[in-house]
PDB file of C-alpha atoms and ligand atoms in Angstrom:
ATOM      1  CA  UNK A   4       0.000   0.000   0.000  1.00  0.00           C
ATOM      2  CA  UNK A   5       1.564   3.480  -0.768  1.00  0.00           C
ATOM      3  CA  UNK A   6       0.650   6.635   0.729  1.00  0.00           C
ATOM      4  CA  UNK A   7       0.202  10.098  -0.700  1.00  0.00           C
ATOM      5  CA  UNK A   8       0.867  12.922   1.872  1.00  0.00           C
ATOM      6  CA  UNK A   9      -0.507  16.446   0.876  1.00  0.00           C
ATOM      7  CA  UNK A  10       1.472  18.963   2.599  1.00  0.00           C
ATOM      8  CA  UNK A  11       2.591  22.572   1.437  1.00  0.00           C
ATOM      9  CA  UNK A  12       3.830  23.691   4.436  1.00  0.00           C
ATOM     10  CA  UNK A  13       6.387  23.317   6.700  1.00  0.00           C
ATOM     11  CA  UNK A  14       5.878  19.251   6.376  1.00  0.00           C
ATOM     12  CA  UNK A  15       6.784  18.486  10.294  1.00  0.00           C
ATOM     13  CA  UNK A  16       3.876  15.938  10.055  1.00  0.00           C
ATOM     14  CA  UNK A  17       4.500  14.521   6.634  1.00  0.00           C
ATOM     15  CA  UNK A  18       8.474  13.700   8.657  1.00  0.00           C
ATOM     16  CA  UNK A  19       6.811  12.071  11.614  1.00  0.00           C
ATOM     17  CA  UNK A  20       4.616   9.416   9.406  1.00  0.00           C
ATOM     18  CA  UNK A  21       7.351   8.716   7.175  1.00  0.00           C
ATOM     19  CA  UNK A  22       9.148   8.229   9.542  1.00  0.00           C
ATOM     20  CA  UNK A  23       6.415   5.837  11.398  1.00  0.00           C
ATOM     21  CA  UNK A  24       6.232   3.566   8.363  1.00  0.00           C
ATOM     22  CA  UNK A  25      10.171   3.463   7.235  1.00  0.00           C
ATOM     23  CA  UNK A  26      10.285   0.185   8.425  1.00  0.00           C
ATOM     24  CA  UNK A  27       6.861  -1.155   7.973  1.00  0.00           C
ATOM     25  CA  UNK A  28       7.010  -3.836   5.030  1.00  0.00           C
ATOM     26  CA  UNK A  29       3.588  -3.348   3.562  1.00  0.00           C
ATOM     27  CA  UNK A  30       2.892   0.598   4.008  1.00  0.00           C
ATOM     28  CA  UNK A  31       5.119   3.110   2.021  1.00  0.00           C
ATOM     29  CA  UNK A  32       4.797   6.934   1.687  1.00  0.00           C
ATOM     30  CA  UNK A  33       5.360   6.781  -1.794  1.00  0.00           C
ATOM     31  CA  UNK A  34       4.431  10.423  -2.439  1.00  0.00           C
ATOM     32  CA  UNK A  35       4.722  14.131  -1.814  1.00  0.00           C
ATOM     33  CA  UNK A  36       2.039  16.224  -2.887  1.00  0.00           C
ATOM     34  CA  UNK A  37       2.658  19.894  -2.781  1.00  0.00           C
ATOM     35  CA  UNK A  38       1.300  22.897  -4.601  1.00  0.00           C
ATOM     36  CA  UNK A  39       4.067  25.737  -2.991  1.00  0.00           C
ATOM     37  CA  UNK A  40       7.280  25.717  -4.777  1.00  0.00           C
ATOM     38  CA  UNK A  41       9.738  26.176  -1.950  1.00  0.00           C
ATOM     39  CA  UNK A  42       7.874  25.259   1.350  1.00  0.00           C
ATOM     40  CA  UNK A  43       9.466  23.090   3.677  1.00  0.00           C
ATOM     41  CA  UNK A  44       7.771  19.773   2.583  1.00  0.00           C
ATOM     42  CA  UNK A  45       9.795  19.141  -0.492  1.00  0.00           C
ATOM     43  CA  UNK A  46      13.137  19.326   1.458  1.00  0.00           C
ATOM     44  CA  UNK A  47      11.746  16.137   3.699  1.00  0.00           C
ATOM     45  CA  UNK A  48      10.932  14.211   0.244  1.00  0.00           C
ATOM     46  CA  UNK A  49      14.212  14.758  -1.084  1.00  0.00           C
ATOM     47  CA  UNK A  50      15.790  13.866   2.065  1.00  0.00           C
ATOM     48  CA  UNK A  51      13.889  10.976   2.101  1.00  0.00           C
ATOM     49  CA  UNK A  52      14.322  10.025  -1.119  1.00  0.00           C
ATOM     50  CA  UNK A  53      10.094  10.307  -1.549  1.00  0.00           C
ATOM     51  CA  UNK A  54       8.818  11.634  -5.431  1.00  0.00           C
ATOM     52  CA  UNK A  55       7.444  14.588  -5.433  1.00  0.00           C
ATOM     53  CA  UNK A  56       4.705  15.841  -7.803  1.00  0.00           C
ATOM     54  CA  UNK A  57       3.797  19.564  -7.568  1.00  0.00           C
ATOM     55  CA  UNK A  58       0.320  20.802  -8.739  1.00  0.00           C
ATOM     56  CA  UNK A  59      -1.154  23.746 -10.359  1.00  0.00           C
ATOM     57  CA  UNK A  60      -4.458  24.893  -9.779  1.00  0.00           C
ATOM     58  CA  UNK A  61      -6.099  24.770 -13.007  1.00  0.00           C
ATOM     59  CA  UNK A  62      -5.569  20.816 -13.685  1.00  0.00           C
ATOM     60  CA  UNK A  63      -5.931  20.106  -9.841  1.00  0.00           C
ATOM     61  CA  UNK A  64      -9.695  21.303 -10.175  1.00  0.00           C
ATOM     62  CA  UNK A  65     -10.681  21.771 -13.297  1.00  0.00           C
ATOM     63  CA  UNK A  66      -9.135  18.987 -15.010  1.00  0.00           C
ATOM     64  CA  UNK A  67      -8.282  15.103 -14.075  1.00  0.00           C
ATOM     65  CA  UNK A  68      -6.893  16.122 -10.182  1.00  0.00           C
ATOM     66  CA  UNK A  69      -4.167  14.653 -11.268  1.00  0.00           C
ATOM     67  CA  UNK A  70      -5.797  11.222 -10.653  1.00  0.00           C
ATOM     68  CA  UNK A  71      -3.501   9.337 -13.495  1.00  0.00           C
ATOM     69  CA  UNK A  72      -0.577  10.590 -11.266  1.00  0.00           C
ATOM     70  CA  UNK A  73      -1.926   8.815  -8.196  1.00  0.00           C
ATOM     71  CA  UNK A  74      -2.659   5.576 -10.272  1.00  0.00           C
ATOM     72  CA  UNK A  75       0.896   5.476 -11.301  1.00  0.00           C
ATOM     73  CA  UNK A  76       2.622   5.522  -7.937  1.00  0.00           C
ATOM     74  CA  UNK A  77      -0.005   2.768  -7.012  1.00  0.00           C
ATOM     75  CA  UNK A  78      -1.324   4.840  -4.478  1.00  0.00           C
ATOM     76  CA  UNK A  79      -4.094   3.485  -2.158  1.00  0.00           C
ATOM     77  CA  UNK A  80      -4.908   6.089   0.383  1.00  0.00           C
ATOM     78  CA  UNK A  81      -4.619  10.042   0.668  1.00  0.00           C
ATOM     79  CA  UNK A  82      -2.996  11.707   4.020  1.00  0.00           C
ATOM     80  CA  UNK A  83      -3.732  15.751   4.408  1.00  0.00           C
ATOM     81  CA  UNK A  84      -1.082  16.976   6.601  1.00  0.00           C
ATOM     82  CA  UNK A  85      -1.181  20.974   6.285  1.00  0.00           C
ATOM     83  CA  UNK A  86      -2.966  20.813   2.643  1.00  0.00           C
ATOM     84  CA  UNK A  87      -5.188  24.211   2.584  1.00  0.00           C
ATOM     85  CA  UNK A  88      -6.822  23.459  -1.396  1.00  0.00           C
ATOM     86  CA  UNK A  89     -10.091  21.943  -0.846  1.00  0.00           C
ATOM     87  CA  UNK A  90     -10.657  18.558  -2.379  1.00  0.00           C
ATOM     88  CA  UNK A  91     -11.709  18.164  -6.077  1.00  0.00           C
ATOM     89  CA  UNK A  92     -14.602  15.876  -6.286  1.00  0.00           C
ATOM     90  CA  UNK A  93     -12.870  13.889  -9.010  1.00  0.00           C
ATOM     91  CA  UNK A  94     -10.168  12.945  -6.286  1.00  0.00           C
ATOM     92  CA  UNK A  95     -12.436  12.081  -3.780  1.00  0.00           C
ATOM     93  CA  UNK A  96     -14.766   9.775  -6.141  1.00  0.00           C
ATOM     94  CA  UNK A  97     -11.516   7.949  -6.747  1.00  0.00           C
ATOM     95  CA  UNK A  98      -9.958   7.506  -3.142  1.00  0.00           C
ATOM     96  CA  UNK A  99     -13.749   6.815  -1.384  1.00  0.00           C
ATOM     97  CA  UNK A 100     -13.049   7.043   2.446  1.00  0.00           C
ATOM     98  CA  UNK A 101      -9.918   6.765   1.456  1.00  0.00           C
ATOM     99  CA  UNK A 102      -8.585  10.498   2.000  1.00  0.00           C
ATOM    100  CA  UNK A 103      -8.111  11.881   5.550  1.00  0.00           C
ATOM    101  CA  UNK A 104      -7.273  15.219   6.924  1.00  0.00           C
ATOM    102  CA  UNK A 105      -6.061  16.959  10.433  1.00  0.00           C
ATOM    103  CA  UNK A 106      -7.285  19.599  11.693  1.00  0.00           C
ATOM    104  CA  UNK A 107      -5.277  21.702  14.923  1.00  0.00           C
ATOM    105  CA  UNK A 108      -8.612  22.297  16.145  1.00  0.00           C
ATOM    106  CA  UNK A 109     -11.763  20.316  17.746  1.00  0.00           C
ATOM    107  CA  UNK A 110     -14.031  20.352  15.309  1.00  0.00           C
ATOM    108  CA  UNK A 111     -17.016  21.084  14.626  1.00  0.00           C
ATOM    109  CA  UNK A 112     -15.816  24.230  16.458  1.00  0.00           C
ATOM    110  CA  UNK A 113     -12.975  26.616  14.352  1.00  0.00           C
ATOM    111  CA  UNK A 114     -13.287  25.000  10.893  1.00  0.00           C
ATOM    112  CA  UNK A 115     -14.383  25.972   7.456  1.00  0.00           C
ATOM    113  CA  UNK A 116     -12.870  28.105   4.957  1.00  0.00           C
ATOM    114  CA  UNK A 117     -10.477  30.469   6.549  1.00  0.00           C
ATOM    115  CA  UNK A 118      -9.868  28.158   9.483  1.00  0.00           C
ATOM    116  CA  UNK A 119      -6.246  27.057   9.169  1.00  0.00           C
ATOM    117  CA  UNK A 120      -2.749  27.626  10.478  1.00  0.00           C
ATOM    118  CA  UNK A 121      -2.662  30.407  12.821  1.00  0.00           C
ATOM    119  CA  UNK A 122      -6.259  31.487  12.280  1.00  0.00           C
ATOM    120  CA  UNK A 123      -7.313  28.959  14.052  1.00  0.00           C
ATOM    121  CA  UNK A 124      -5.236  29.535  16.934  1.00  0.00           C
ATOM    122  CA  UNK A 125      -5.816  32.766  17.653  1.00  0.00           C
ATOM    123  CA  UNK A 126      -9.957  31.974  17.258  1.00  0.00           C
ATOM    124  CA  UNK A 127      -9.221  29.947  20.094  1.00  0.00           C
ATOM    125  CA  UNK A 128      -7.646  31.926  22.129  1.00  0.00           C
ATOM    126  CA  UNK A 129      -9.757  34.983  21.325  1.00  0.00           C
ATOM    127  CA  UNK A 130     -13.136  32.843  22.337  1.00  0.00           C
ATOM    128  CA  UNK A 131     -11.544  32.250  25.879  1.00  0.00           C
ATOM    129  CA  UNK A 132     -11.908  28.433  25.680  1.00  0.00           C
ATOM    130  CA  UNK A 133     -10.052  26.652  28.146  1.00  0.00           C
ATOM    131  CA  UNK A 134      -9.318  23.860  25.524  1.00  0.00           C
ATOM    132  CA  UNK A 135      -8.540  23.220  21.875  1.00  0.00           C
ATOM    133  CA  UNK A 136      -7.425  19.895  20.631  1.00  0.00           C
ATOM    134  CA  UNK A 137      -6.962  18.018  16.983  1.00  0.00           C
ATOM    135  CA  UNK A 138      -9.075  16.565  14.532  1.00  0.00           C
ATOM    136  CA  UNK A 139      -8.755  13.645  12.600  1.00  0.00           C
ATOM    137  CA  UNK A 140     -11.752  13.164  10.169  1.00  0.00           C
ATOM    138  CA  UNK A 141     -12.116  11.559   6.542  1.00  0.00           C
ATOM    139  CA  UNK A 142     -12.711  14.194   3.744  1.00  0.00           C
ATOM    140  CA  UNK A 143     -15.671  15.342   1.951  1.00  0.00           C
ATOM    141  CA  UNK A 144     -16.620  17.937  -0.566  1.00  0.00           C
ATOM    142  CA  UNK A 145     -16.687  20.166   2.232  1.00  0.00           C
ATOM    143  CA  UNK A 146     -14.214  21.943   3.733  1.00  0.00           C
ATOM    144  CA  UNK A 147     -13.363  20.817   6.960  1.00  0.00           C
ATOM    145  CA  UNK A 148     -16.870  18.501   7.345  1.00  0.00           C
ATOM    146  CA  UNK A 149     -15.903  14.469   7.233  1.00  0.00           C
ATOM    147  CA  UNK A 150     -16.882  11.803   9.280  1.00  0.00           C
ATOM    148  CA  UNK A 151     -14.354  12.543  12.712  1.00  0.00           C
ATOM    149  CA  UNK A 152     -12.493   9.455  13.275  1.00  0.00           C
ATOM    150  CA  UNK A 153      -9.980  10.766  16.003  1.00  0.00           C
ATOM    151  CA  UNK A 154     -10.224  13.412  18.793  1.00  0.00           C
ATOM    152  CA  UNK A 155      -7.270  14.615  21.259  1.00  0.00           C
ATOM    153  CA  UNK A 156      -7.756  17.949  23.800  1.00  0.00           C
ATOM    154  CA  UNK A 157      -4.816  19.780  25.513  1.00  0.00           C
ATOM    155  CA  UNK A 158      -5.712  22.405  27.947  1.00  0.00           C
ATOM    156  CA  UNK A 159      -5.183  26.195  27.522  1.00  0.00           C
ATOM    157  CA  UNK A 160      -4.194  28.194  30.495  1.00  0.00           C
ATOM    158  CA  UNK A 161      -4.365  31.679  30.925  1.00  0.00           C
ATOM    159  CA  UNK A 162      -0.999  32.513  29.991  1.00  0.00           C
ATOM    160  CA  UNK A 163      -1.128  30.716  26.609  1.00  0.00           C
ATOM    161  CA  UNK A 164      -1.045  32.790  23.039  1.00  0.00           C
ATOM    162  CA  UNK A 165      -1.752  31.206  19.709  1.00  0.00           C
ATOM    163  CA  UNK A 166       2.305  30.610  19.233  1.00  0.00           C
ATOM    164  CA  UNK A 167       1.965  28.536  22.614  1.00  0.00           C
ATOM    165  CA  UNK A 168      -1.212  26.856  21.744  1.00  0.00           C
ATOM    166  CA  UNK A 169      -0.021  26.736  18.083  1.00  0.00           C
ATOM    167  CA  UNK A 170       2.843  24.246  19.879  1.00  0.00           C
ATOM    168  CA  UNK A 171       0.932  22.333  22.290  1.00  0.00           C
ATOM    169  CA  UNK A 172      -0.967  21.177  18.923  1.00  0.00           C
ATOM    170  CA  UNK A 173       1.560  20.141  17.028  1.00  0.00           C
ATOM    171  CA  UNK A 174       2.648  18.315  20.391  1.00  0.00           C
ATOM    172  CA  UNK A 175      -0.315  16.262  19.528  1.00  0.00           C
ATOM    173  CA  UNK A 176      -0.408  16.024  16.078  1.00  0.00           C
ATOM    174  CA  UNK A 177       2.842  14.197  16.058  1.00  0.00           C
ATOM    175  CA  UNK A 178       2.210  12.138  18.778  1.00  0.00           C
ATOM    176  CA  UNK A 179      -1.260  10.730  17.335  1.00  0.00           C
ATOM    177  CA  UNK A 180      -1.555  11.311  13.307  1.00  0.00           C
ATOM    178  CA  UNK A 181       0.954   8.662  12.460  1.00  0.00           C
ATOM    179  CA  UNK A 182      -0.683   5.600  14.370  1.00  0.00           C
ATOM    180  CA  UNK A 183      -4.346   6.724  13.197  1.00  0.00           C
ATOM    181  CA  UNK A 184      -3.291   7.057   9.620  1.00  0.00           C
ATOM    182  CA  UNK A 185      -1.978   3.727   9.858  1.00  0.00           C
ATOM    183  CA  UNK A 186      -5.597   2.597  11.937  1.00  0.00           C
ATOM    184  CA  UNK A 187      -7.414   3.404   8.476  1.00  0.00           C
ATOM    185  CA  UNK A 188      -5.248   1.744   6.509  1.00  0.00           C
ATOM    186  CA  UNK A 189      -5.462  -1.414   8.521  1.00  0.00           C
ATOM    187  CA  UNK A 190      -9.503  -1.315   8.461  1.00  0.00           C
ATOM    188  CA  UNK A 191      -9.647  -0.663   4.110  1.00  0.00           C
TER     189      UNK A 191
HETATM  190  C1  GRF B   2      -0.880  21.355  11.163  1.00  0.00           C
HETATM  191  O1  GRF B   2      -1.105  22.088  12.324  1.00  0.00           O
HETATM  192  C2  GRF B   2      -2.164  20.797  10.617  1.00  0.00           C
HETATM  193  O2  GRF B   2      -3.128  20.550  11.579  1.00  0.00           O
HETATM  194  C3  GRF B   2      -2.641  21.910   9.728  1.00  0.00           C
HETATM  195  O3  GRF B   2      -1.480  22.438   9.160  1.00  0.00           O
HETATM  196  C4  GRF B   2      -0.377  22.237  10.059  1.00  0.00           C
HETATM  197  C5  GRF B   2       0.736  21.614   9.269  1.00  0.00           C
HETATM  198  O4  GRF B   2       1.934  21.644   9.951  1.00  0.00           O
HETATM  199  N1  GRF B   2      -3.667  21.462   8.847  1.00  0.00           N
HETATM  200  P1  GRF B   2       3.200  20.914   9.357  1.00  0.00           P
HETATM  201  O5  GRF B   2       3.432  21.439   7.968  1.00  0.00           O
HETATM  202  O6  GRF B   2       2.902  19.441   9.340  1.00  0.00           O
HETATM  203  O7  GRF B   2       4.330  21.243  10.278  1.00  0.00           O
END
């Protein structure tokens, strides 16, 4: 089974799950998927010695979604990790529960269009909640909307910003998204 991980950002969870499958025998991350020219995901791939395909916007949703790409890496299941495009339908009629996403935030609460990266954070922070967490969920047409299949919380104290919270998240991302992604994978 080989894994596409769509990342365009810094990538620090893309490097913790392929790391978590470098020695598994039947799971591979057998493909970047980026559409930023220069973020900090394609220096993982290449250190890893992982292809790379970068997308434009114009094919991605208003042609194939690059679909024939994904059939020739053999790839059998879609990872999100700090992917802000929304989903083409075409992509997700191919990969049927078979795309998942995380979000640094306990959804249904801060998602949506808008709702990413720091945004979300400083929602948080600015609603006075005295938690925040991640969400794992599969991927629909909508942004942000899937079935959840994984919740964890952290607390926020008084003293904590969005940079703190922002950290406390990714805290949690790391220590959860690899073993879930490889959950689903199992149950397929
Ligand atoms: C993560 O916080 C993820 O929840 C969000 O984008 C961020 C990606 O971080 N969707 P990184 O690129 O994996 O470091």
């Amino acid at each position: 089974m080989n894994i596409a991980i769509f990342a365009s950002g810094a990538g620090s969870n893309a490097q913790k799950i392929i790391e978590h499958f470098r020695e598994n025998k039947t799971i591979h991350v057998g493909l970047i998927v980026c559409n930023k020219p220069g973020a900090g995901v394609l220096k993982i791939a290449a250190d890893n010695a992982i292809p790379v395909l970068l997308i434009e916007k114009e094919r991605f949703f208003r042609g194939d979604a690059y679909v024939p790409e994904m059939n020739l890496h053999e790839i059998g299941f879609i990872v999100l990790a700090g992917f802000l495009w929304k989903i083409p339908d075409a992509l997700i009629r191919a990969f049927p529960n078979k795309i998942i996403n995380i979000h640094p935030a306990l959804l249904p609460k801060y998602g949506g269009k808008g709702m990413y990266g720091m945004h979300v954070h400083e929602a948080v922070i600015a609603s006075g909640d005295t938690e925040s967490g991640i969400t794992i969920h599969y991927v629909n047409e909508k942004y942000d909307d899937g079935e959840a299949i994984f919740q964890a919380t952290c607390t926020i104290e008084p003293i904590d910003t969005p940079e703190l919270l922002a950290q406390k998240i990714h805290r949690l991302e790391h220590q959860y998204f690899p073993a879930i992604v490889e959950k689903c994978i199992e149950k397929l």
